[in-house]
CSV table of C-alpha atoms and ligand atoms in Angstrom, one decimal:
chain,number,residue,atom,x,y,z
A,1,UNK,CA,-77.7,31.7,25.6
A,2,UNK,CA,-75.5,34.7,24.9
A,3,UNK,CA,-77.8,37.5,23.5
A,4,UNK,CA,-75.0,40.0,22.1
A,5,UNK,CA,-74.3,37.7,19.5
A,6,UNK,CA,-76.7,37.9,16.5
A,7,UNK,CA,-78.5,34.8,15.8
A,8,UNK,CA,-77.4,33.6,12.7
A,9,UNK,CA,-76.3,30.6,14.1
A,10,UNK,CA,-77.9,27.4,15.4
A,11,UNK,CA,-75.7,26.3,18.2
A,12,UNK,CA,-74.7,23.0,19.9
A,13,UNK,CA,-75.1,23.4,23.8
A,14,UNK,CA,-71.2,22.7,23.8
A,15,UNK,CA,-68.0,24.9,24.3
A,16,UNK,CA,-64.5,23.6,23.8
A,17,UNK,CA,-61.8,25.3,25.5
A,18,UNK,CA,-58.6,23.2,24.4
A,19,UNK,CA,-57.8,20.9,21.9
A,20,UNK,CA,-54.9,18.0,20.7
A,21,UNK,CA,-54.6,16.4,18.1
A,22,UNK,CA,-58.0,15.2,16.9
A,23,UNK,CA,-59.3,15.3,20.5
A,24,UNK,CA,-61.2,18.7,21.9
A,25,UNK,CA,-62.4,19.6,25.8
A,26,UNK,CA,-65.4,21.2,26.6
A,27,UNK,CA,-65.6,23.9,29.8
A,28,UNK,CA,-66.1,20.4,32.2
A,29,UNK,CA,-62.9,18.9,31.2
A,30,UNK,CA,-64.8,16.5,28.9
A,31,UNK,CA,-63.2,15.1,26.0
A,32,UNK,CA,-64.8,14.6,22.5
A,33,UNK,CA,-63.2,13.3,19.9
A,34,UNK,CA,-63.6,15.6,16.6
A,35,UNK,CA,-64.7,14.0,13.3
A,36,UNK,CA,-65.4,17.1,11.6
A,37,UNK,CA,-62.1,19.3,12.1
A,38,UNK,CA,-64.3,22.7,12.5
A,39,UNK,CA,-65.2,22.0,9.2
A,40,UNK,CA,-62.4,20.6,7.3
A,41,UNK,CA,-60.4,23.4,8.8
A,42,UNK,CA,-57.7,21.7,11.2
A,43,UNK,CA,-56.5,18.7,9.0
A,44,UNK,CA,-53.2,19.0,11.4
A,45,UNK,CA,-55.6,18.5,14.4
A,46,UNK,CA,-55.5,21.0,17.1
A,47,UNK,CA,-52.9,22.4,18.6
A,48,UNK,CA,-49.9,20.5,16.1
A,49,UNK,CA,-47.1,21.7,17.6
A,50,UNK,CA,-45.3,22.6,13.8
A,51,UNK,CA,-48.3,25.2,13.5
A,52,UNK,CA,-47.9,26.6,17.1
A,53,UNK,CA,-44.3,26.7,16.7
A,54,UNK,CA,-44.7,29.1,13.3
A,55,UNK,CA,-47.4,30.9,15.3
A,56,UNK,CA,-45.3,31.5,18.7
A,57,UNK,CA,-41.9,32.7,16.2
A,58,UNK,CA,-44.1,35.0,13.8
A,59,UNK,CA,-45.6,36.6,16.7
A,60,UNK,CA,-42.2,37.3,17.9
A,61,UNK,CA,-40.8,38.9,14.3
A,62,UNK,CA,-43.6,40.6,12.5
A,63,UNK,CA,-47.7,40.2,12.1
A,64,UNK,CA,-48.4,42.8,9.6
A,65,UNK,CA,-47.2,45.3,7.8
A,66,UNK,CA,-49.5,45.9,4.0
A,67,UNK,CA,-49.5,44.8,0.6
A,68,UNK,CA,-47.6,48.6,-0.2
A,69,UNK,CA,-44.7,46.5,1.0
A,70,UNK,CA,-42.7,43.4,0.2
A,71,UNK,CA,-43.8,40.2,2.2
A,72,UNK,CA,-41.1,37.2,2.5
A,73,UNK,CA,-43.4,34.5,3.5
A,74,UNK,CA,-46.4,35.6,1.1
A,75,UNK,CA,-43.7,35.6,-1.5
A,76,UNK,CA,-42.6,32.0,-0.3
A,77,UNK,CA,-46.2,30.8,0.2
A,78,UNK,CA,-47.2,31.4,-3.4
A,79,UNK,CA,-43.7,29.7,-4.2
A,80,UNK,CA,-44.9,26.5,-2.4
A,81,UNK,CA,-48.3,26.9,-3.3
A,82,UNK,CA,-47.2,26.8,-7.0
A,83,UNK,CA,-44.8,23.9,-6.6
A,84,UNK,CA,-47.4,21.6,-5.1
A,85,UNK,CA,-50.5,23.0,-7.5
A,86,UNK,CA,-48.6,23.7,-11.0
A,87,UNK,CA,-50.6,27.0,-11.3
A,88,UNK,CA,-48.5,30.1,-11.7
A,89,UNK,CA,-49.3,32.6,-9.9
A,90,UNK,CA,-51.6,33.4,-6.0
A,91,UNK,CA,-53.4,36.5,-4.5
A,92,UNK,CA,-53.7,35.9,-0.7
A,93,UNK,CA,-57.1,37.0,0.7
A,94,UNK,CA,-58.6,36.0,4.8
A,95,UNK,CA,-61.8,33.1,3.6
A,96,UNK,CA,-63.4,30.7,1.1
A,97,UNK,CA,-65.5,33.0,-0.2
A,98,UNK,CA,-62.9,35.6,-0.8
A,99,UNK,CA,-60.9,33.3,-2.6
A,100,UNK,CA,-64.2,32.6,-4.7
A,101,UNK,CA,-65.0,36.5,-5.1
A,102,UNK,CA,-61.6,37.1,-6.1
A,103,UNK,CA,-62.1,33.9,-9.0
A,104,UNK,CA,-64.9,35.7,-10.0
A,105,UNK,CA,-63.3,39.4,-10.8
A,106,UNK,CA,-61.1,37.5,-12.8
A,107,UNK,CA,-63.5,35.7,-14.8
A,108,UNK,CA,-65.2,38.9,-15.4
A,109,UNK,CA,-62.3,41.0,-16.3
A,110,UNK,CA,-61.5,38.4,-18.5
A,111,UNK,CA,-64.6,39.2,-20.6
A,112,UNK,CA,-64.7,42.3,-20.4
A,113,UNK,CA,-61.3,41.9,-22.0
A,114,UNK,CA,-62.7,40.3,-24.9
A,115,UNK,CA,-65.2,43.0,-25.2
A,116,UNK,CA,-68.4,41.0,-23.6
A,117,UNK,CA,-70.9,42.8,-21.8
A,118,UNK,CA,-72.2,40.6,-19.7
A,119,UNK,CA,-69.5,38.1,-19.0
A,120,UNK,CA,-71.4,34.8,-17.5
A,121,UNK,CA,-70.4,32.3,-15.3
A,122,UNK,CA,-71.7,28.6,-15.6
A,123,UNK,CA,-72.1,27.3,-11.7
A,124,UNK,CA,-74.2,24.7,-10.9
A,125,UNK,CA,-76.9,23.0,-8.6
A,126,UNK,CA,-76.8,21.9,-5.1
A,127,UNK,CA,-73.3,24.0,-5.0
A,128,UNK,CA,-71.4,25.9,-2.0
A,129,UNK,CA,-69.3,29.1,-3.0
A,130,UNK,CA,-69.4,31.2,-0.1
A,131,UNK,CA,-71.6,34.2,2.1
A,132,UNK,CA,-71.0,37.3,0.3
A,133,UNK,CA,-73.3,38.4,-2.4
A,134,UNK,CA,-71.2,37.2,-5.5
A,135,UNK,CA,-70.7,34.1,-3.9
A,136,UNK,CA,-73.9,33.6,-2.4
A,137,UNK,CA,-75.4,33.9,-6.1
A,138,UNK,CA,-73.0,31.3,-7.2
A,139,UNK,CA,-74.2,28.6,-4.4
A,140,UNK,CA,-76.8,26.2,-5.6
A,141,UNK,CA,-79.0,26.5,-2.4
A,142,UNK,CA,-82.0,28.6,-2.8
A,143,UNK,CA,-82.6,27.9,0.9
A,144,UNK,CA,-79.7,30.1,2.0
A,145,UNK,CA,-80.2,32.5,-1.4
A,146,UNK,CA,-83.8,33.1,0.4
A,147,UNK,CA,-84.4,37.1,2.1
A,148,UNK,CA,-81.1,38.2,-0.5
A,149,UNK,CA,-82.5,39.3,-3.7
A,150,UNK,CA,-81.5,41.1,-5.8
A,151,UNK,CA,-78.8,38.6,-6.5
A,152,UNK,CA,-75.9,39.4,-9.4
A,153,UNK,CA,-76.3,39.1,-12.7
A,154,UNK,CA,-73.9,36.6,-14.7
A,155,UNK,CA,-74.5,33.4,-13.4
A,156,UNK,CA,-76.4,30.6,-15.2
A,157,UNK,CA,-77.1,27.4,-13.4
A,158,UNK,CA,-76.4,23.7,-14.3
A,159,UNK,CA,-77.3,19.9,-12.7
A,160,UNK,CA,-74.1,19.0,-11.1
A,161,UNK,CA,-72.3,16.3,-13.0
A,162,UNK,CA,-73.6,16.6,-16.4
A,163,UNK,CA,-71.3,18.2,-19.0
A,164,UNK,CA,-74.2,18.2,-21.9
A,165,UNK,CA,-76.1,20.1,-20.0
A,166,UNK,CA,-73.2,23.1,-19.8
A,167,UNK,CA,-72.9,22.8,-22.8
A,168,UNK,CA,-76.6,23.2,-24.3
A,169,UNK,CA,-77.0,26.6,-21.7
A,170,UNK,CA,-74.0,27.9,-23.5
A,171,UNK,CA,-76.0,28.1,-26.5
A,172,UNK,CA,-78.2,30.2,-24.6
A,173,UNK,CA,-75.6,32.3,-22.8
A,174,UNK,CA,-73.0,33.8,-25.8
A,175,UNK,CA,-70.9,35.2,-23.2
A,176,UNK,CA,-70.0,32.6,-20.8
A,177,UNK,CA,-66.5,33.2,-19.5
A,178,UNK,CA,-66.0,30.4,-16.9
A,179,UNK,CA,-67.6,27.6,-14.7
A,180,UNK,CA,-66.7,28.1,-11.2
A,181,UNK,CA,-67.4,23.9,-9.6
A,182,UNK,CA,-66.5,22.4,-6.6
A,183,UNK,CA,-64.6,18.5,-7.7
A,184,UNK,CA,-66.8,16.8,-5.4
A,185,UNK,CA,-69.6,18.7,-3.1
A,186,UNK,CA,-69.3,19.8,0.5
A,187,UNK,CA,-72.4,21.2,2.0
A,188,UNK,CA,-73.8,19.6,-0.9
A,189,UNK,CA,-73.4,16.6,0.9
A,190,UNK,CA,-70.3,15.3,-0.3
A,191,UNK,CA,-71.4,14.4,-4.4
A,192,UNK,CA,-68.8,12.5,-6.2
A,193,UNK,CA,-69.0,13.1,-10.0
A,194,UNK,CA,-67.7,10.8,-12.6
A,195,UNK,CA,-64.1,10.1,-12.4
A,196,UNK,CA,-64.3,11.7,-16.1
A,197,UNK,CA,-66.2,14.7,-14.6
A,198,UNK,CA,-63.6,17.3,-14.4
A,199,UNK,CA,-61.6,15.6,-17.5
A,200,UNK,CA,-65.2,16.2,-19.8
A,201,UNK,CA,-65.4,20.4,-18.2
A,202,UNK,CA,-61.6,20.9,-19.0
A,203,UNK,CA,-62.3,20.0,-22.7
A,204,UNK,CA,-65.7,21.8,-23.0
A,205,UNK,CA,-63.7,25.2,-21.5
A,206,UNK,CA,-60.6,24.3,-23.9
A,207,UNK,CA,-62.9,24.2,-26.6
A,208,UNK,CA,-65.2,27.5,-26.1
A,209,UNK,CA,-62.3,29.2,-24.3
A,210,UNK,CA,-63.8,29.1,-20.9
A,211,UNK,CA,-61.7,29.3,-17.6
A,212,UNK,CA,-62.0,26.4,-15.9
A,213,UNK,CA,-62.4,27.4,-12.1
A,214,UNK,CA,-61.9,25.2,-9.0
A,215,UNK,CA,-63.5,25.5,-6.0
A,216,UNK,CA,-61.0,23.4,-3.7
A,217,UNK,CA,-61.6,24.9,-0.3
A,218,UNK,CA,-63.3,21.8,1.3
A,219,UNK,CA,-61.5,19.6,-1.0
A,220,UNK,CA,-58.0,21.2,-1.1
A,221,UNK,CA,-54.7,20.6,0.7
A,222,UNK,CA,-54.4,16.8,1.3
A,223,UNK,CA,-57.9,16.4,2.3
A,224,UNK,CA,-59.0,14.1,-1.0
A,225,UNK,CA,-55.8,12.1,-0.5
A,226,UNK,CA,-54.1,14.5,-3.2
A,227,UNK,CA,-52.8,18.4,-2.4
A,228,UNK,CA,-55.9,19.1,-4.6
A,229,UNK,CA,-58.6,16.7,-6.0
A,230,UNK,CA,-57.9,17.9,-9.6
A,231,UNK,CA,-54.6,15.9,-9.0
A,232,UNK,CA,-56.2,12.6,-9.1
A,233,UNK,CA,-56.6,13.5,-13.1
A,234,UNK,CA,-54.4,14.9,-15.7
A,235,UNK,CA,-56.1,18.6,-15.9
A,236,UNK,CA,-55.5,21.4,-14.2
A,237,UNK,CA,-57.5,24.6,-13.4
A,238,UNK,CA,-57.4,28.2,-14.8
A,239,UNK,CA,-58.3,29.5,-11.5
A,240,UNK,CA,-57.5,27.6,-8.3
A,241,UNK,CA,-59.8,28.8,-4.6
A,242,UNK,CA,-58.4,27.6,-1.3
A,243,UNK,CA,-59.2,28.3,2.2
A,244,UNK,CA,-60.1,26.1,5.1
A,245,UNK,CA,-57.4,23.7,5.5
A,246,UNK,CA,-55.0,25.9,4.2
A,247,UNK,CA,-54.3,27.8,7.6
A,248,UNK,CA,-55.1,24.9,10.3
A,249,UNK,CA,-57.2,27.6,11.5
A,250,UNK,CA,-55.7,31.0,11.3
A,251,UNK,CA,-58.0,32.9,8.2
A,252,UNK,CA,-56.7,32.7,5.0
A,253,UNK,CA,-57.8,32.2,1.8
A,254,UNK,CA,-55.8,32.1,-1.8
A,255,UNK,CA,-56.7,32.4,-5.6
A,256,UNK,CA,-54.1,30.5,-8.0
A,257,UNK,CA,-54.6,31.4,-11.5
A,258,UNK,CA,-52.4,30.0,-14.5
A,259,UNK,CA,-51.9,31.2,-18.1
A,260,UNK,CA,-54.2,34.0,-19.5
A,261,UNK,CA,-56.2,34.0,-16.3
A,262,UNK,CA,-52.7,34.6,-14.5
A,263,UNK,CA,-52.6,37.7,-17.1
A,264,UNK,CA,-55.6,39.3,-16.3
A,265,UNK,CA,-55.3,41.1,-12.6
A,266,UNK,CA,-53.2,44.0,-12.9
A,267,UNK,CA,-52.1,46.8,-10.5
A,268,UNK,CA,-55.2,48.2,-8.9
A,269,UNK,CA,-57.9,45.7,-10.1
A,270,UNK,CA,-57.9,43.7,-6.7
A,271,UNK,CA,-56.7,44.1,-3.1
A,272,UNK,CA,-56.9,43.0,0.3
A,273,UNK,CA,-55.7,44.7,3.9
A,274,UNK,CA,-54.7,41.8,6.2
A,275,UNK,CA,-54.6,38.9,2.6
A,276,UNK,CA,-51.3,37.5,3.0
A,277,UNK,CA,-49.7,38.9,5.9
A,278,UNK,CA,-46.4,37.6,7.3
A,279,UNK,CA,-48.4,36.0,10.1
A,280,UNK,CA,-50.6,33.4,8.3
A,281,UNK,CA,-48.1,33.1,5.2
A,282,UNK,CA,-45.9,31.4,7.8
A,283,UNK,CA,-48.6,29.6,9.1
A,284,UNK,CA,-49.8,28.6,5.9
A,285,UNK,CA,-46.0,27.3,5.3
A,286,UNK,CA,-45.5,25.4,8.1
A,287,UNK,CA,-49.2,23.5,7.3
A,288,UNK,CA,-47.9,22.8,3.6
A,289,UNK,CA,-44.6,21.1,5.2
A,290,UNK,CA,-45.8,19.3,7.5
A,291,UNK,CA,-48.3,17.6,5.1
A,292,UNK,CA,-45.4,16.5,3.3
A,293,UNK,CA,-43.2,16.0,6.2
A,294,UNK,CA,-45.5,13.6,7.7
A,295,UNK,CA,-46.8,12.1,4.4
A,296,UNK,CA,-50.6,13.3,5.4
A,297,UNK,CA,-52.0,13.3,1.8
A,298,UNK,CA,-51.2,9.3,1.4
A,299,UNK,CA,-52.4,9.0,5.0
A,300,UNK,CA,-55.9,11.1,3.8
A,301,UNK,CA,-56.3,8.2,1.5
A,302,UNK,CA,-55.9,5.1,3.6
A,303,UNK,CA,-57.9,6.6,6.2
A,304,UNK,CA,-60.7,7.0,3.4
A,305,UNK,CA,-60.1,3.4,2.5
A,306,UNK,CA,-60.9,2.4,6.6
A,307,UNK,CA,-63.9,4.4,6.9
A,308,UNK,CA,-65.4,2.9,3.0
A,309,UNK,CA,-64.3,-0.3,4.3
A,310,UNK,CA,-65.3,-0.3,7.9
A,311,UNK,CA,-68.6,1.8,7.4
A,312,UNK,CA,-69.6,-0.3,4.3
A,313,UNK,CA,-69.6,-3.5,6.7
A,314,UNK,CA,-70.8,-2.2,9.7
A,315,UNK,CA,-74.1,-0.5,8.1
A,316,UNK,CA,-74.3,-3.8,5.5
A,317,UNK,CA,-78.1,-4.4,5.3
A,318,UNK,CA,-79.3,-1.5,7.0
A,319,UNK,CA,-82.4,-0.5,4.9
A,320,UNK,CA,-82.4,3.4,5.9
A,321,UNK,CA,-78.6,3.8,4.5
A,322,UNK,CA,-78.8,5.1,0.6
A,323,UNK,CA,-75.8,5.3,-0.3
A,324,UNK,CA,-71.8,6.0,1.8
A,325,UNK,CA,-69.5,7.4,-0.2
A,326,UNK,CA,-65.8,9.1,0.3
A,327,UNK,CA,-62.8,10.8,-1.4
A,328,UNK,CA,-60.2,10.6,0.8
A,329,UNK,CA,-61.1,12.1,4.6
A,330,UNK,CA,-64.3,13.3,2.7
A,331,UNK,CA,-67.0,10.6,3.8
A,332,UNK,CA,-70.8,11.2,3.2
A,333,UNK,CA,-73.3,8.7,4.7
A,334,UNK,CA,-76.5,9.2,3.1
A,335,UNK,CA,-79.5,8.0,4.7
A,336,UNK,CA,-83.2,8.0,2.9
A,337,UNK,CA,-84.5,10.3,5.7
A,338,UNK,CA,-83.7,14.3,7.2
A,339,UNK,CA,-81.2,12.9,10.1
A,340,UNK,CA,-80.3,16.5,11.8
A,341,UNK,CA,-81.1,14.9,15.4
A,342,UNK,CA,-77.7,12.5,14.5
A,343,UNK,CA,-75.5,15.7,15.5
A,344,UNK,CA,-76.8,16.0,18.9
A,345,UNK,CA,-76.5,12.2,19.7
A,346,UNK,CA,-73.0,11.9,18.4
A,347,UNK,CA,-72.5,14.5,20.7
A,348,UNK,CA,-73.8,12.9,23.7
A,349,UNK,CA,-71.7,10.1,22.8
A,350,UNK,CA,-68.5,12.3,22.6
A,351,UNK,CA,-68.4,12.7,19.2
A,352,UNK,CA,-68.3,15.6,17.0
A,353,UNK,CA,-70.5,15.2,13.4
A,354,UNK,CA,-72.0,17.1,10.9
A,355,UNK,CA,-75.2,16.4,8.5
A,356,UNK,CA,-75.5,18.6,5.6
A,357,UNK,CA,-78.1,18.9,2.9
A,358,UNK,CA,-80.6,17.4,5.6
A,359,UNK,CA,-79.9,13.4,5.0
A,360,UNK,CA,-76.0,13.0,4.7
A,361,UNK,CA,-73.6,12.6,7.2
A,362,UNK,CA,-70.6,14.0,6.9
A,363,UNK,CA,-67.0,13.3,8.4
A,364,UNK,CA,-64.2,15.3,7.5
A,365,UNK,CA,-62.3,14.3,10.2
A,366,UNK,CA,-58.3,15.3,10.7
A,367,UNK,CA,-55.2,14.0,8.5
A,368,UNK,CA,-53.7,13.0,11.8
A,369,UNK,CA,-56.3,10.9,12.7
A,370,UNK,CA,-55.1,7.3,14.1
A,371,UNK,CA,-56.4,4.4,13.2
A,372,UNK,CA,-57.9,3.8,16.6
A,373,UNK,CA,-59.8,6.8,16.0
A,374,UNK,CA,-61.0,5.9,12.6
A,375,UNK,CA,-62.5,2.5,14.4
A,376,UNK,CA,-64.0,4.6,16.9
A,377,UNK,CA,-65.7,7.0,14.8
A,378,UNK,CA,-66.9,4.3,12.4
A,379,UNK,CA,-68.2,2.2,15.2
A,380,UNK,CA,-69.9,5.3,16.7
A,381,UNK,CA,-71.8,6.3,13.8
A,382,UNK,CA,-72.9,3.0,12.7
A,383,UNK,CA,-74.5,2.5,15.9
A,384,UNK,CA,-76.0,5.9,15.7
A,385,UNK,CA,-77.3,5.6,12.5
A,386,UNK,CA,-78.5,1.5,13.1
A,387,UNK,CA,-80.6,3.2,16.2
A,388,UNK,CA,-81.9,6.0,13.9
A,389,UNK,CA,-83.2,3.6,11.3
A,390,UNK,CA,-84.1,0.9,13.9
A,391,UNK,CA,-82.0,-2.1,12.1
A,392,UNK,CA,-80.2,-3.1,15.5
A,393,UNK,CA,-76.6,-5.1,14.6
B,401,PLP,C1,-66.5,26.7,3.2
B,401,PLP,C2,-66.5,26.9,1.7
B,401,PLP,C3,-66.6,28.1,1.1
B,401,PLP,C4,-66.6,29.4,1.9
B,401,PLP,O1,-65.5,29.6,2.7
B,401,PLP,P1,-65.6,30.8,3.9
B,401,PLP,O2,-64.2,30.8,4.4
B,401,PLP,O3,-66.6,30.3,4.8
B,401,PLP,O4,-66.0,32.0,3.2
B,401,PLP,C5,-66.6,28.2,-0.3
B,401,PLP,N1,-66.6,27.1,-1.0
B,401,PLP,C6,-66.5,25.8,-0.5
B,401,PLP,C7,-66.5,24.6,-1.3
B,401,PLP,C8,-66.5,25.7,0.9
B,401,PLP,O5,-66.5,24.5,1.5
């Protein structure tokens, strides 16, 4: 094990040195197939020849110059990014939890606007937001809030899918500005509120004159089956936060506001050296097209359909299994017991998994996934989790 690194990380005894598609090598030459897409990152699969095209002709023209300049394909970007979001305006930053700090500065401007003091933020349980300290505060997971203190001020804390109970804290909290939720959980371990979830929180922030604020990095661009999973309602966000899939890879991050939240940044309240550069605008571009080229968000949702289906009848009547559920390419398998040890046996088997929030398993697989490779993956994890809760088939 390498010793200049620092060891915030766990790691798997694996290291991939090429990848197509949704397969990946490892330093032997052997080939895994990759159910988990370096978390919800490469929805185009590695190496897609659209993004390594953009790459290979950026690299040729231009990678930086600054936001003191004019930049044609950040300029496009937030041109496509509007189109396919119906926000109205983007600020381009390099991560998730960029995105999320920049959501935040908003919110808070926008109270301090009104003349609040202590502008608050309504977040809520078992949530993921991001690393950085405004971020880290607004993640539902003592666990990794642990060692941190002192957190920020301006955050109050709700149960996850329950709109009565943001609304009885706000009655505690006179200057709440905004709730900051994810449409269904990630490291949470994939939670799918009530269809009426997001629906009930866009009223309660119409009617106090909250901003409503998205976190859509996990769930965002195709992955639910929609460009964003506020699309399988009628609302739409304030503030919009994107990341992960957005760049197949290459870091970038983006915060869509609309209306008065739109308003509220002006010159000299935000910034970012490398956000939007002409490198990963283009990238970014050339990810958005192909979704749509390629039809990816409809494919997203059969492919959920085939794992609900498939996993649902291959783990029927095993006690162990609580509960599988999935949006899209969004698939949580939640057993009654901490099933860590799962990621290492997948990987035996050639498979690439993830467990989060100790007892779900989670596939978030690529867009480009075939349907031979759906079978595969549900047929490996069924057997992996049949042998875990000793119910043989
Ligand atoms: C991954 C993630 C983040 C943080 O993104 P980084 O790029 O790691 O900073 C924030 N919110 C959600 C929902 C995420 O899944």
């Amino acid at each position: 094990m390498p010793t200049s690194l620092m060891s915030n990380y766990t790691r798997l005894p694996v290291t991939f040195v090429k990848g197509e598609g949704a397969w990946l090598w490892d330093t032997q030459g052997t080939r895994y197939l990759d159910a988990l897409s370096g978390i919800a990152v490469c929805g185009l699969g590695h190496a897609h020849p659209a993004v390594t095209a953009a790459i290979c002709e950026q690299a040729n023209q231009l990678l930086h110059t600054s936001n003191l300049y004019g930049i044609a394909h950040q300029q496009a970007l937030a041109d496509g990014l509007v189109r396919i979001t119906g926000m109205d305006s983007a600020f381009f930053c390099n991560s998730g939890a960029e995105a999320n700090e920049a959501a935040l500065k908003i919110a808070r401007l926008y109270g301090h606007n009104q003349g609040y003091e202590l502008p608050t933020v309504i977040v809520t349980e078992g949530s993921f937001h991001g690393r950085t300290l405004a971020t880290l505060t607004a993640t539902g997971n003592p666990k990794i809030q642990v060692g941190f203190a002192p957190l920020l001020e301006g955050f109050v804390r709700v149960p996850y899918n329950n709109v009565d109970a943001m609304a009885e804290v706000a009655k505690q909290h006179p200057e709440i500005v905004a709730v900051l939720v994810e449409p269904a959980t990630g490291e949470g371990g994939v939670v799918i509120p009530d269809d009426d979830y997001l629906v009930k929180v866009r009223e309660l922030c119409d009617q106090n004159h909250w901003l409503l604020m998205l976190d859509e990095i996990q769930t965002g661009m195709g992955r639910t089956g929609q460009w964003c999973a506020y699309q399988h309602t009628d609302i739409r966000p304030d503030v919009l936060t994107l990341a992960k899939g957005l760049g197949n890879g290459v870091p970038i991050g983006a915060c869509l506001a609309r209306g008065k939240a739109a308003e509220t940044f002006q010159p000299g309240n935000h910034g970012s050296t490398f956000g939007g550069n002409p490198f990963v605008c283009r990238v970014a571009l050339a990810v958005i097209e192909t979704i749509e080229q390629d039809n990816l968000r409809q494919r997203a949702h059969a492919l959920g359909q085939r794992f609900s289906q498939g996993l649902t009848k291959a783990l029927e009547g095993v006690e162990g299994v609580q509960e599988i559920r999935a949006k899209g390419l969004m698939i949580g398998i939640e057993l009654k017991e901490p099933c860590s040890q799962l990621v290492t046996k997948a990987l035996e088997q050639q498979l690439l998994i993830n467990v989060t929030a100790e007892r779900v398993i989670r596939l978030l697989p690529p867009l480009i996934l075939s349907d031979a490779q759906a079978d595969d993956i549900i047929k490996t994890v069924s057997q992996l989790v049949r042998e875990f809760c000793n119910s043989p088939a």
